[in-house]
Coordinates of C-alpha atoms in Angstrom, one line a residue:
M8 CA 2.8 77.1 -24.4
K9 CA 1.8 77.5 -20.8
K10 CA 0.4 74.0 -20.6
L11 CA 3.6 72.6 -22.2
H12 CA 5.6 74.5 -19.6
Y13 CA 3.9 72.5 -16.8
I14 CA 3.7 69.1 -18.6
I15 CA 7.4 68.7 -19.4
P16 CA 8.7 69.0 -15.8
T17 CA 6.0 66.6 -14.7
L18 CA 7.1 64.0 -17.3
F19 CA 10.7 64.3 -16.1
L20 CA 9.6 63.9 -12.5
L21 CA 7.6 60.7 -13.3
L22 CA 10.6 59.3 -15.2
A23 CA 13.0 60.1 -12.3
T24 CA 10.6 58.5 -9.8
A25 CA 10.3 55.4 -11.9
S26 CA 14.0 55.1 -12.3
C27 CA 14.4 54.9 -8.4
E28 CA 12.4 51.6 -8.3
K29 CA 14.5 48.5 -8.2
M30 CA 13.2 44.9 -8.5
I31 CA 14.8 42.5 -6.1
E32 CA 14.5 38.8 -6.9
F33 CA 13.7 36.7 -3.8
D34 CA 14.5 33.1 -4.5
I35 CA 13.0 30.5 -2.2
D36 CA 14.1 27.0 -2.5
E37 CA 11.4 24.5 -1.6
V38 CA 12.7 21.3 -0.1
N39 CA 11.3 17.8 0.0
P40 CA 9.2 17.0 3.1
M41 CA 11.0 15.3 6.0
V42 CA 9.7 13.0 8.7
V43 CA 9.0 14.9 11.9
V44 CA 9.1 13.1 15.2
A45 CA 7.4 14.6 18.3
S46 CA 7.8 12.5 21.4
Q47 CA 8.3 13.7 25.0
N48 CA 7.8 10.6 27.1
E49 CA 7.1 10.6 30.8
V50 CA 7.8 8.0 33.5
D51 CA 4.8 5.7 34.1
S52 CA 2.9 7.0 31.1
T53 CA 2.6 5.0 27.9
A54 CA 5.4 6.0 25.5
Y55 CA 4.3 7.5 22.2
V56 CA 5.5 8.9 18.9
R57 CA 3.7 11.4 16.7
L58 CA 4.8 11.5 13.1
T59 CA 4.1 14.1 10.5
Y60 CA 5.6 15.3 7.3
S61 CA 7.4 18.7 7.4
R62 CA 5.9 21.5 5.4
F63 CA 7.2 24.5 3.5
F64 CA 7.2 27.6 5.8
L65 CA 4.9 29.6 3.5
D66 CA 2.3 26.8 3.4
H67 CA -0.6 27.2 5.8
H68 CA -2.2 23.7 5.6
D69 CA -2.1 21.4 8.6
F70 CA 0.8 19.1 9.1
R71 CA 0.0 15.8 7.3
V72 CA 0.0 12.9 9.8
I73 CA 1.9 9.8 8.9
D74 CA -0.3 6.8 9.5
N75 CA 1.6 4.0 7.7
A76 CA 4.8 3.8 9.6
N77 CA 6.4 0.7 11.0
I78 CA 8.0 1.4 14.4
Q79 CA 10.3 -0.7 16.6
L80 CA 11.0 0.4 20.2
Y81 CA 14.1 -0.8 22.0
V82 CA 14.4 -0.6 25.8
N83 CA 17.8 -0.9 27.4
G84 CA 19.1 -2.4 24.2
T85 CA 16.4 -5.1 23.8
A86 CA 13.6 -5.0 21.3
F87 CA 10.2 -4.4 22.9
N88 CA 7.8 -7.0 21.6
G89 CA 4.7 -4.9 22.0
S90 CA 2.9 -3.8 18.8
P91 CA 2.4 0.0 18.4
T92 CA -1.2 1.1 17.9
F93 CA -2.2 4.2 16.0
D94 CA -5.0 6.2 17.5
G95 CA -5.5 8.6 14.6
N96 CA -3.0 11.1 15.9
R97 CA 0.0 9.2 17.3
Y98 CA 1.5 5.8 17.8
L99 CA 1.2 4.3 21.3
L100 CA 4.2 2.1 21.9
G101 CA 2.8 0.0 24.7
Y102 CA 5.6 0.6 27.2
K103 CA 5.7 2.8 30.3
P104 CA 9.2 4.3 30.7
Q105 CA 11.0 3.9 34.1
P106 CA 13.7 6.1 35.6
G107 CA 17.1 5.2 34.2
D108 CA 15.8 3.5 31.0
T109 CA 17.6 4.0 27.8
M110 CA 15.1 4.0 24.9
S111 CA 15.5 4.1 21.2
I112 CA 13.3 3.8 18.1
S113 CA 13.5 2.7 14.5
I114 CA 10.9 4.2 12.2
D115 CA 10.3 3.0 8.6
V116 CA 8.1 5.3 6.4
P117 CA 7.6 4.3 2.8
G118 CA 9.8 6.3 0.5
Y119 CA 12.1 7.5 3.2
E120 CA 15.3 6.3 4.9
T121 CA 14.9 4.6 8.2
V122 CA 14.6 7.2 11.0
T123 CA 16.3 6.5 14.3
A124 CA 16.6 8.2 17.7
G125 CA 17.6 7.4 21.3
T126 CA 17.2 9.0 24.7
R127 CA 17.6 8.4 28.4
V128 CA 14.8 8.6 31.0
P129 CA 15.9 10.9 33.9
Q130 CA 15.4 10.0 37.5
R131 CA 12.5 11.5 39.4
P132 CA 13.4 14.8 41.1
T133 CA 13.9 14.6 44.8
I134 CA 11.8 17.1 46.6
S135 CA 10.9 17.5 50.3
N136 CA 9.8 19.8 53.1
P137 CA 7.0 21.8 51.4
Q138 CA 6.2 25.0 53.4
V139 CA 3.1 27.1 52.8
Q140 CA 2.1 30.4 54.2
V141 CA -0.7 32.8 53.3
Q142 CA 0.2 36.5 53.3
P143 CA -2.5 39.2 53.1
S144 CA -2.1 41.6 50.2
D145 CA -0.3 44.8 50.9
D146 CA -2.4 46.6 48.3
N147 CA -5.9 45.5 49.3
Y148 CA -5.9 43.1 46.4
Y149 CA -6.0 39.3 46.3
P150 CA -3.8 37.6 49.0
Y151 CA -0.5 35.8 48.3
V152 CA 0.5 32.2 49.0
E153 CA 4.2 31.8 49.7
V154 CA 5.7 28.3 49.1
R155 CA 9.1 26.8 49.6
I156 CA 10.2 23.4 48.5
D157 CA 13.6 21.7 49.0
L158 CA 15.1 20.2 45.8
T159 CA 18.0 17.8 46.3
D160 CA 20.2 17.5 43.2
D161 CA 22.2 14.4 42.2
G162 CA 25.8 15.6 41.8
E163 CA 26.8 12.6 39.6
T164 CA 24.7 13.8 36.6
E165 CA 23.8 16.9 34.7
N166 CA 20.2 17.8 35.6
Y167 CA 17.6 20.0 34.1
Y168 CA 14.4 21.0 36.0
S169 CA 11.2 23.0 35.8
V170 CA 8.8 24.1 38.6
T171 CA 5.2 24.9 38.1
V172 CA 2.2 25.5 40.3
Y173 CA -1.2 24.3 39.0
E174 CA -4.7 25.4 40.1
D175 CA -7.5 22.9 40.2
A176 CA -10.6 25.1 40.2
R177 CA -14.2 23.9 40.2
W178 CA -17.4 25.9 40.2
L179 CA -21.2 25.3 40.4
Y180 CA -23.0 27.9 38.4
I181 CA -26.7 28.4 39.0
Q182 CA -29.1 30.6 37.0
Y183 CA -31.9 31.8 39.3
T184 CA -35.2 32.9 37.8
T185 CA -38.6 33.9 39.1
D186 CA -41.7 31.8 38.3
M187 CA -45.2 33.2 37.7
A188 CA -46.0 32.9 41.5
G189 CA -43.1 35.2 42.2
D190 CA -41.0 32.5 43.7
T191 CA -37.2 32.3 43.0
I192 CA -36.2 28.9 41.5
A193 CA -33.0 27.4 40.2
D194 CA -33.5 27.2 36.5
T195 CA -30.3 25.5 35.3
T196 CA -27.0 24.3 36.8
N197 CA -23.7 23.9 35.2
N198 CA -20.4 22.6 36.6
G199 CA -17.2 24.4 35.5
W200 CA -13.7 23.1 35.9
S201 CA -10.2 24.0 34.9
Y202 CA -6.7 22.6 35.7
Q203 CA -3.9 24.9 34.5
P204 CA -0.6 26.5 35.5
I205 CA -0.8 29.8 37.2
W206 CA 1.5 32.8 37.2
C207 CA 4.1 32.8 40.0
E208 CA 7.0 34.9 41.2
M209 CA 10.4 33.4 41.9
N210 CA 13.1 35.6 43.3
D211 CA 16.1 33.3 43.7
V212 CA 19.7 34.6 43.4
V213 CA 21.0 31.0 43.0
I214 CA 18.8 29.7 40.3
N215 CA 17.9 33.1 38.8
P216 CA 15.7 32.2 35.9
N217 CA 16.6 35.4 34.0
T218 CA 20.1 34.1 33.4
D219 CA 19.0 30.6 32.2
V220 CA 16.4 29.0 29.9
T221 CA 13.4 30.6 31.4
A222 CA 14.3 34.0 30.0
V223 CA 14.2 32.3 26.6
L224 CA 11.1 30.2 27.2
D225 CA 9.1 33.1 28.4
D226 CA 10.1 36.7 29.0
D227 CA 12.7 38.6 31.0
S228 CA 10.7 39.1 34.1
D229 CA 10.7 37.0 37.2
T230 CA 7.0 36.2 36.9
R231 CA 5.7 33.3 34.7
D232 CA 3.8 30.1 34.9
I233 CA 6.8 27.8 34.5
F234 CA 10.4 28.1 35.6
F235 CA 13.2 26.2 33.9
F236 CA 16.8 26.0 35.3
T237 CA 19.8 23.7 35.3
D238 CA 21.7 22.3 38.3
E239 CA 24.8 24.4 37.5
N240 CA 24.6 26.4 40.7
I241 CA 23.1 23.7 43.0
N242 CA 25.1 20.7 41.8
G243 CA 24.9 17.9 44.4
R244 CA 23.3 20.1 47.0
T245 CA 19.8 20.6 48.5
H246 CA 18.4 24.0 47.6
S247 CA 15.2 25.7 48.9
I248 CA 13.2 27.1 46.1
P249 CA 10.8 30.1 46.9
L250 CA 7.6 30.7 45.0
R251 CA 4.8 33.2 45.4
F252 CA 1.4 33.4 43.7
R253 CA -1.9 35.2 44.2
V254 CA -5.1 33.4 45.1
Y255 CA -8.1 34.7 43.1
G256 CA -10.8 32.5 44.7
T257 CA -11.6 30.7 47.9
N258 CA -13.3 27.5 48.9
R259 CA -16.7 28.9 49.9
T260 CA -20.4 27.9 49.7
D261 CA -23.0 30.7 49.2
T262 CA -26.6 29.5 48.9
T263 CA -28.4 32.7 49.9
V264 CA -30.7 34.0 47.0
T265 CA -32.1 37.5 47.2
S266 CA -33.2 38.1 43.6
S267 CA -32.7 36.7 40.1
A268 CA -29.1 36.3 39.3
Y269 CA -26.5 34.2 37.5
Y270 CA -23.6 33.6 39.9
I271 CA -21.2 31.1 41.4
D272 CA -23.0 29.2 44.0
H273 CA -20.0 27.1 45.1
E274 CA -16.3 27.1 44.2
E275 CA -13.4 25.0 45.2
H276 CA -9.7 25.8 44.6
S277 CA -6.8 23.3 45.1
Y278 CA -3.2 23.9 44.2
Y279 CA -0.4 21.5 43.2
L280 CA 3.3 22.0 42.7
Q281 CA 5.0 20.1 40.0
V282 CA 8.8 19.6 39.7
V283 CA 9.9 18.0 36.4
S284 CA 13.3 16.6 35.6
Y285 CA 14.3 16.6 31.9
N286 CA 17.0 14.8 30.1
R287 CA 19.5 16.9 28.0
D288 CA 17.8 16.2 24.7
T289 CA 14.4 17.5 25.9
Y290 CA 15.9 20.5 27.6
R291 CA 17.9 21.6 24.6
Y292 CA 14.9 21.1 22.3
L293 CA 12.6 23.1 24.5
R294 CA 15.1 25.9 24.8
T295 CA 15.9 26.3 21.1
A296 CA 12.3 25.7 19.9
Q297 CA 11.0 28.6 22.0
A298 CA 14.0 30.8 21.0
A299 CA 13.0 30.3 17.4
S300 CA 9.4 31.2 18.3
D301 CA 10.5 34.3 20.1
E302 CA 12.3 35.5 17.0
N303 CA 9.0 36.2 15.3
N304 CA 8.7 39.8 16.5
D305 CA 10.0 43.2 15.7
L306 CA 13.2 43.3 13.7
S307 CA 14.5 40.0 15.3
I308 CA 13.1 38.4 12.1
F309 CA 16.3 39.5 10.5
S310 CA 18.6 37.8 13.0
E311 CA 20.4 34.7 12.2
P312 CA 18.0 31.7 12.2
T313 CA 17.8 29.7 15.3
Q314 CA 18.9 26.1 14.8
V315 CA 16.3 24.1 16.7
Y316 CA 17.9 21.1 18.5
S317 CA 17.0 17.7 17.1
N318 CA 18.1 14.2 18.1
I319 CA 16.5 12.5 15.1
N320 CA 18.6 10.8 12.5
N321 CA 17.3 11.0 8.9
G322 CA 14.5 13.3 10.2
I323 CA 13.8 16.2 12.5
G324 CA 12.1 16.7 15.8
I325 CA 12.6 15.2 19.3
F326 CA 12.5 11.9 21.0
G327 CA 12.8 12.9 24.6
A328 CA 11.9 11.9 28.1
K329 CA 11.1 13.5 31.5
S330 CA 10.0 12.5 35.0
S331 CA 8.1 14.5 37.6
K332 CA 6.7 14.7 41.1
V333 CA 3.5 16.4 42.0
I334 CA 2.5 17.4 45.6
K335 CA -0.8 19.0 46.7
L336 CA -0.1 22.2 48.6
D337 CA -1.8 22.2 52.0
I338 CA -3.2 25.8 52.0
P339 CA -5.1 27.0 55.1
D340 CA -8.4 28.8 54.8
I341 CA -7.9 32.1 53.0
E342 CA -9.7 35.3 54.0
M343 CA -10.3 37.4 51.0
P344 CA -10.4 41.3 51.0
S345 CA -13.8 42.7 52.2
W346 CA -14.6 44.0 48.7
Y347 CA -14.4 40.4 47.3
Y348 CA -17.5 39.4 49.4
K349 CA -19.3 42.6 48.7
Q350 CA -18.8 41.8 45.0
K351 CA -20.3 38.4 45.5
Q352 CA -23.4 40.0 47.1
N353 CA -23.7 42.5 44.2
N354 CA -23.7 39.7 41.7
K355 CA -26.9 38.4 43.1
K356 CA -28.9 41.7 42.7

């Protein structure tokens, strides 16, 4: 009876626990694929369209590229007589957009309704008076470069901008070895290169990025590698935009070899500032697309779904346009902290 005394309560506990479980049905409706258009065209670059089929959100296969479409491009209301060419990934339309153009496309994919879209090519941004100053670090770290650029806004139109600083860095790597005679020789050489946006600071109370699209496209800090803003607070005026970034390398040649080592023999760093002007379609697409991407964290997945902006009829995606100006920043010789050069010497030992 003792065993029965323990078994009966245990059975009741198991039954009670089982009764707490509740099966919840999760119905997922799969939809038929749609034509997806990806096209962000830039002034003086060949216009293009990338076409794929949409996919179910739980699928993990690559997007299927559409390679059998018939495309007609219209420029300023007139059919462009060039023939699109497919390069295995996208259709090159054979036309280089110019500021002020209106562009539209008609896309026929077998089995689908005709897809159409239109957009306007914005004017190039008006920038002037670049000012560059090197500031030594106040924390014995890498020095700062402070930049100011004047942006003149056209008050007759709504304008959308971004500002980015790019670093063009090149290195010559050399592997030094010792031969049987004890002499140091250069065994191999390899050229390294990168061109990429770098992280900057922008502290501007007029075009504060934290109150505009930048906070959505990146995070809520004032440091990022691309700053987006509208002309809402600078409409029709010239505004001086401040930027600051650290320099992590210097143009320097070092050919002294004291022992076997693998190190940078020569490095070059150049910096470029790019200001981009977007049309409304591209701006809204970028803003909502990144907002949707940012929802994939923490409990924000339970928020209302973001409706990503699209200007495509009978499909989804973006047919947009932008124009830009790039200037090379004239940065004077930079003196790095003393530990930087000591580190260089240590790398050769």
